Coordinates of C-alpha atoms in Angstrom, one line a residue:
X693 CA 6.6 32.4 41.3
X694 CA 9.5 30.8 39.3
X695 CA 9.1 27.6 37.2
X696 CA 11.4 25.9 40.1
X697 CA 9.3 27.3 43.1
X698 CA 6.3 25.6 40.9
X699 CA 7.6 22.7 40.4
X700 CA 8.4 22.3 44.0
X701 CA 5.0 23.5 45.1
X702 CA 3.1 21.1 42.7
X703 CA 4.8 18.1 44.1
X704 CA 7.1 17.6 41.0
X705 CA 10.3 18.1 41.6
X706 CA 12.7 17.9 44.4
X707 CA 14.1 21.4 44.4
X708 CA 15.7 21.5 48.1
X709 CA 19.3 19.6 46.5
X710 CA 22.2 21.0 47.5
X711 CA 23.2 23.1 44.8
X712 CA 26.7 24.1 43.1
X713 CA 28.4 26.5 41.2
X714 CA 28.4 23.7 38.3
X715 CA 26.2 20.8 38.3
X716 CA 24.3 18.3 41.0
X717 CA 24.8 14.8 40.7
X718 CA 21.5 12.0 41.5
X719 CA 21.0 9.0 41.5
X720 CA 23.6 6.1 42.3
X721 CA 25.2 2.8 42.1
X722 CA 26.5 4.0 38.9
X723 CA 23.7 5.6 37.5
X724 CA 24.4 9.0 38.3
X725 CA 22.8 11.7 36.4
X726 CA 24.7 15.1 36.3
X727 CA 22.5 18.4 36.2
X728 CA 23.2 21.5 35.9
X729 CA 23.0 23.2 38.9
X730 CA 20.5 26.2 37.3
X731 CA 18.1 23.8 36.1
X732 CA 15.6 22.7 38.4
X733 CA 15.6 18.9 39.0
X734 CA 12.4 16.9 37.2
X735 CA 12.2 13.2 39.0
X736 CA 9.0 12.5 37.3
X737 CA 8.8 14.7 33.8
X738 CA 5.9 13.6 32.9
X739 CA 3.8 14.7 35.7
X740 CA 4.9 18.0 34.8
X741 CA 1.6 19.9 34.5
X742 CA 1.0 21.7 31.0
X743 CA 1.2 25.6 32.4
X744 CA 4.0 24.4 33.5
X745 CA 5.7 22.4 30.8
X746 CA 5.9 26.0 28.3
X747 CA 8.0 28.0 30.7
X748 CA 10.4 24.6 31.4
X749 CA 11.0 23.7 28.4
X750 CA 12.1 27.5 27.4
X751 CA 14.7 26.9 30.4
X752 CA 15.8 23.9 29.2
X753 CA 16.2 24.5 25.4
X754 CA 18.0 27.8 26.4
X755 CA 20.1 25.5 28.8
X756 CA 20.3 22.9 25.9
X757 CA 22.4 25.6 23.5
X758 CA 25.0 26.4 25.8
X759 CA 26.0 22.7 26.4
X760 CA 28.3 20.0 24.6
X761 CA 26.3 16.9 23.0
X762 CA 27.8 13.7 24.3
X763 CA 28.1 15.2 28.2
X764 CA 25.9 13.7 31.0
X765 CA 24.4 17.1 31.6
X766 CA 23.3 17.7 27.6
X767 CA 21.6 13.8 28.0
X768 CA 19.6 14.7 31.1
X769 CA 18.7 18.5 30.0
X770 CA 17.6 16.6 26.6
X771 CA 15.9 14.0 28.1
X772 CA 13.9 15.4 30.1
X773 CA 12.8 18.1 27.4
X774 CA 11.4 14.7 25.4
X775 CA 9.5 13.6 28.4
X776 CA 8.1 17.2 29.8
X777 CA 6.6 17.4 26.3
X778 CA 5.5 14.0 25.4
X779 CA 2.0 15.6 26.4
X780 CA 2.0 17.8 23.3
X781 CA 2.6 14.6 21.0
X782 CA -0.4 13.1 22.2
X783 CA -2.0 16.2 21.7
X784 CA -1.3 16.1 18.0
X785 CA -1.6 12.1 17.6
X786 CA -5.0 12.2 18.6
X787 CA -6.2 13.7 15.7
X788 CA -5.8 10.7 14.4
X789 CA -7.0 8.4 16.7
X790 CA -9.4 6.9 14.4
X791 CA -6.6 6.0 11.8
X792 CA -4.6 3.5 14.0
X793 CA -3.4 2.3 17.3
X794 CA -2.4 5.3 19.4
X795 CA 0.7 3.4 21.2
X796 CA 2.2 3.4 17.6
X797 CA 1.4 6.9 16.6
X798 CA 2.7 8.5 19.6
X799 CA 6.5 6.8 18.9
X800 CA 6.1 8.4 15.4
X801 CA 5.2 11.7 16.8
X802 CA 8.1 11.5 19.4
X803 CA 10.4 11.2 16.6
X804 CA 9.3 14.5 15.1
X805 CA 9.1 15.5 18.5
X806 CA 13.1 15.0 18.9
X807 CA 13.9 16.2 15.6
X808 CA 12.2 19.4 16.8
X809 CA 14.4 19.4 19.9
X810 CA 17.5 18.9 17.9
X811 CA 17.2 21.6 15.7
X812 CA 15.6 24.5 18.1
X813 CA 17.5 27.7 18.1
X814 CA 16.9 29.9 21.2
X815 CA 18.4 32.7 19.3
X816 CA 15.3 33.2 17.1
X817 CA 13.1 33.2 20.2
X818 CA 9.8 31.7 18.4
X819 CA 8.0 29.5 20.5
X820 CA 8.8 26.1 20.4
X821 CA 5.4 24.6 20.1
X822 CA 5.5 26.8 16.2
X823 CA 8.5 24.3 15.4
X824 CA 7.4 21.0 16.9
X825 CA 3.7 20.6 16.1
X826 CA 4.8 20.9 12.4
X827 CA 7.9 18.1 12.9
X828 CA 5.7 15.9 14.8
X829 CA 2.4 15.9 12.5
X830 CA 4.5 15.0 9.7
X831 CA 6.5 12.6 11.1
X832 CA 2.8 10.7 11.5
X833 CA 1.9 11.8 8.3
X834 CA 4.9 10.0 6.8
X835 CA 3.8 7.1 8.6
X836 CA 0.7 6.8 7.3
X837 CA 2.0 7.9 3.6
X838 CA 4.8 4.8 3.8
X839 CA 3.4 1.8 6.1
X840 CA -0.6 1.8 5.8
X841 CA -1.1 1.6 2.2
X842 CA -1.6 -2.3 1.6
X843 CA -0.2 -1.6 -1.9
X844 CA 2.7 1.0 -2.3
X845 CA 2.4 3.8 -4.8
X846 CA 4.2 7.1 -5.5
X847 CA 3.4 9.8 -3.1
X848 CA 2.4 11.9 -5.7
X849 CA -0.7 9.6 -5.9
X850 CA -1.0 9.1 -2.4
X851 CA -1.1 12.7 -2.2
X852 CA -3.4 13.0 -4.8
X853 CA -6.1 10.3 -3.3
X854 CA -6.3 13.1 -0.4
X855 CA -7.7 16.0 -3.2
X856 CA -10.0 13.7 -4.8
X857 CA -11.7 12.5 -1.6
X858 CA -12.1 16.5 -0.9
X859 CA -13.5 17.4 -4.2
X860 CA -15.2 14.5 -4.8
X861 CA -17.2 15.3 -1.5
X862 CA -17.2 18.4 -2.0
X863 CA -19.0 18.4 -5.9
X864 CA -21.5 15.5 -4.6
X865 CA -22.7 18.1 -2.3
X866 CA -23.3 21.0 -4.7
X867 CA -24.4 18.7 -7.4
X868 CA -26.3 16.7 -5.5
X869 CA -24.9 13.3 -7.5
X870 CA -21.8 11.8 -7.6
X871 CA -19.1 14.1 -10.1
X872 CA -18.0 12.9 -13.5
X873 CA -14.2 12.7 -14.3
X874 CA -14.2 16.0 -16.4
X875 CA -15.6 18.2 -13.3
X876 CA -13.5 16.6 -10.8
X877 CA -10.7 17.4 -13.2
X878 CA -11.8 21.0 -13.8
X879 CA -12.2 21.5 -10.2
X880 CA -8.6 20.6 -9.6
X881 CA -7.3 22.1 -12.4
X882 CA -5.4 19.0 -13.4
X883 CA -5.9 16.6 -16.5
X884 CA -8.6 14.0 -16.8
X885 CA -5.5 11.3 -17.3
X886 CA -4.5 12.3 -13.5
X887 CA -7.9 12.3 -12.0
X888 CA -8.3 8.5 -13.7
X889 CA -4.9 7.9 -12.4
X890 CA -5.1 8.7 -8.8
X891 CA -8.8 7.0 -8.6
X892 CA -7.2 3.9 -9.7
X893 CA -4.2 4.2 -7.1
X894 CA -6.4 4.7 -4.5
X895 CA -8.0 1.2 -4.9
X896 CA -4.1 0.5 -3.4
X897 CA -4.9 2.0 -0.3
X898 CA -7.1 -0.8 1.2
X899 CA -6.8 -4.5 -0.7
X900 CA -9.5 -7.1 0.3
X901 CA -8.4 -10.8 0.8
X902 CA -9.3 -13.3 -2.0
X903 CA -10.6 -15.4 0.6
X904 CA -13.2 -13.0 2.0
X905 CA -17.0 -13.8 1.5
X906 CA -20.0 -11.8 0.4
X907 CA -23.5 -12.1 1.7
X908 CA -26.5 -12.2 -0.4
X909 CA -30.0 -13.6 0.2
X910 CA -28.1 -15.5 3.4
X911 CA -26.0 -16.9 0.9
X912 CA -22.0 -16.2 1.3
X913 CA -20.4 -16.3 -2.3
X914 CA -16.4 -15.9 -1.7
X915 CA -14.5 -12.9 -3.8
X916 CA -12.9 -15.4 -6.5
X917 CA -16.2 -15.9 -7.9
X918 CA -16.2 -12.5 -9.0
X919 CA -13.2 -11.8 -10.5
X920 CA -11.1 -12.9 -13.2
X921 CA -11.8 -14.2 -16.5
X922 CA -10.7 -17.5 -18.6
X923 CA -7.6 -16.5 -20.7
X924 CA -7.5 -18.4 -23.9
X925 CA -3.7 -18.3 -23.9
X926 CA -3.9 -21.0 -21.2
X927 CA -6.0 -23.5 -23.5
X928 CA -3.2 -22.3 -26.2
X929 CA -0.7 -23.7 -23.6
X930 CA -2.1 -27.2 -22.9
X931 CA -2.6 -27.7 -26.1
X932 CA 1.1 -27.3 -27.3
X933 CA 1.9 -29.2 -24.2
X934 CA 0.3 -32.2 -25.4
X935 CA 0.8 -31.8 -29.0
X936 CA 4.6 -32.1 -28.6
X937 CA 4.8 -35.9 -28.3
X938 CA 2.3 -35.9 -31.4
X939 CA 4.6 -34.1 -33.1
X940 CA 7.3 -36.4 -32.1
X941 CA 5.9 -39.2 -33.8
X942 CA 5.6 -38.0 -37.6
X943 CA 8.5 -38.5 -39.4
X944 CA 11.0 -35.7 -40.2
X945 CA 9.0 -35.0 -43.6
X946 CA 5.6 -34.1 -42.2
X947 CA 7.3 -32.0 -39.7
X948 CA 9.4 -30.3 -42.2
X949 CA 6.3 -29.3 -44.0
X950 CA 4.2 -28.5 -40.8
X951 CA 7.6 -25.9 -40.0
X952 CA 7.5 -24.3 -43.1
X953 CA 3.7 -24.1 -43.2
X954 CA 3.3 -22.8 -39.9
X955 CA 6.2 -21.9 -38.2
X956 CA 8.2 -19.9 -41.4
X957 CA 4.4 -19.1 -42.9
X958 CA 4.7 -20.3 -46.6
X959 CA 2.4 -21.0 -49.2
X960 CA 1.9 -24.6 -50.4
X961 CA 3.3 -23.1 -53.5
X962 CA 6.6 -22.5 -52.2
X963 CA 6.9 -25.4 -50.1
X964 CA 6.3 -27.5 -52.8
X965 CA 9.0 -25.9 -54.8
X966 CA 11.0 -26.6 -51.8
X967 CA 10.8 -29.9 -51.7
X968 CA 10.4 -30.6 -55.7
X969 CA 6.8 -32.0 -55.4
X970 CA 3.1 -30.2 -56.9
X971 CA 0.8 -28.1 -54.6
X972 CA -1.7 -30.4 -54.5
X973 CA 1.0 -33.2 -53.4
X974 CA 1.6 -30.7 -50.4
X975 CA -2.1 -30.0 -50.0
X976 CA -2.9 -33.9 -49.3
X977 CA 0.8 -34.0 -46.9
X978 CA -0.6 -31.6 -45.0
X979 CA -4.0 -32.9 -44.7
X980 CA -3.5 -35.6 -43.5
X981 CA -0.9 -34.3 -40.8
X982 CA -3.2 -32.1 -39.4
X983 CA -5.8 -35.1 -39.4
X984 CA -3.5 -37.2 -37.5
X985 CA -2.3 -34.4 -34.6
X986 CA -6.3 -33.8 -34.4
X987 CA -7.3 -37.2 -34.2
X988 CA -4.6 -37.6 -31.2
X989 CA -5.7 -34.6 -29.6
X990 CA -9.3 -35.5 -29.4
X991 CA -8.1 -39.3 -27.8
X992 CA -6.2 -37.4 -25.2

């Protein structure tokens, strides 16, 4: 039985069109569709049933080769090799059913899907299920690689967070505890640097709002409470802030001596002989500068 006699038999297709030496036309109202006329005609494409789909899409892709991109017969003959094997995307998508919504990851896959389609070449005469399985699993792949990590890293980490996972499963089990740096790394055969690296990128792959709560002893403690530490920088901060109008208030003098003390780091000795007075003369300035600007402080 031919893939046409087939299609008609399973209810399909509508094989008994009048047929031409060069194409059939359908539809109407300006919607026509022009198919060849060796072709059988696929209303529904995706009630095409799998035995089926293989010998079909041969026909077509062979049918596909001989025509000119832009015609209505290349967009129907295209077309309906995208729909026959949408089946086979879904086939590969569900191995990853548990990594997503499937709507989503069945548009990825019919990307790689048409990419296959695109670049088939009859003339090699592999099967074409060799050439699309690979296009359409890493079309997903890319997916995942570029839109589910919540915080973007180099592929060669993302990459990476993959082989750890595996031998860090795989040396818990024959060590029976959890595998130090240095074996992971030895496993791998990489450096200790790179197994510290990815382990940190991978803490990218799922981030945890600052918001979200932890339960202990019924009592729900939220995630700031655990992270973080005071910087001292920040007290340093607020206390220049509010030292600046202090410092506004000394005469030019005392600041003078505060600069050179502090700000161009010089001994009393020196700024003494800078301004022609004795060191202990600069001492007692200074002393009682630093008195003042604490005394404010403290008020504030």
């Amino acid at each position: 039985m031919t893939v046409s006699e087939a299609i008609v038999e399973a209810g399909v297709a509508e094989a008994a069109e009048a047929w031409t030496d060069g194409v059939r036309t359908i539809g109407g109202s300006g919607d026509e569709q022009a198919v060849p006329a060796e072709l059988p005609l696929v209303e529904d494409p995706g009630q095409v049933a799998p035995r089926d789909a293989r010998e079909m899409t041969r026909l077509f892709l062979n049918r596909l080769a001989q025509l000119e991109e832009g015609t209505h017969e290349y967009q129907y003959v295209r077309n309906t090799l995208i729909e026959v094997n949408l089946s086979l995307v879904r086939y590969v998508a569900g191995r990853f059913r548990n990594r997503g919504e499937m709507d989503d990851i069945v548009q990825v896959g019919t990307i790689g899907l048409i990419k296959a389609i695109d670049r088939y070449d009859p003339a090699r005469e592999n099967e074409f299920t060799t050439l699309a399985i690979p296009y359409i699993m890493g079309e997903i792949k890319r997916f995942f690689r570029d839109h589910t990590w919540d915080v973007r890293v180099p592929r060669r980490l993302q990459e990476l967070r993959v082989d750890l996972a595996r031998a860090t499963e795989l040396l818990t089990n024959r060590l029976g505890r959890s595998p130090k740096v240095a074996e992971i790394a030895a496993h791998l055969n990489i450096s200790e640097e790179d197994v510290i690296e990815g382990q940190v990128a991978a803490n990218g792959y799922n981030a945890s709002s600052l918001d979200a709560t932890f339960t202990d002893d019924e009592t729900q403690t939220p995630l700031t409470e655990f992270l973080g530490e005071r910087d001292e920088d920040l007290d340093l901060v607020e206390n220049l802030h509010a030292l600046k109008p202090l410092l506004d208030q000394l005469d030019e003098r005392d600041r003078r001596i505060l600069s050179m003390r502090f700000g161009q780091e010089m001994t009393q000795s020196e700024i003494g002989a800078a301004l022609g007075v004795s060191q202990m003369h600069v001492s007692r300035l200074l002393s009682r500068c630093l008195a003042k600007l604490r005394t404010g402080l403290l008020t504030d």
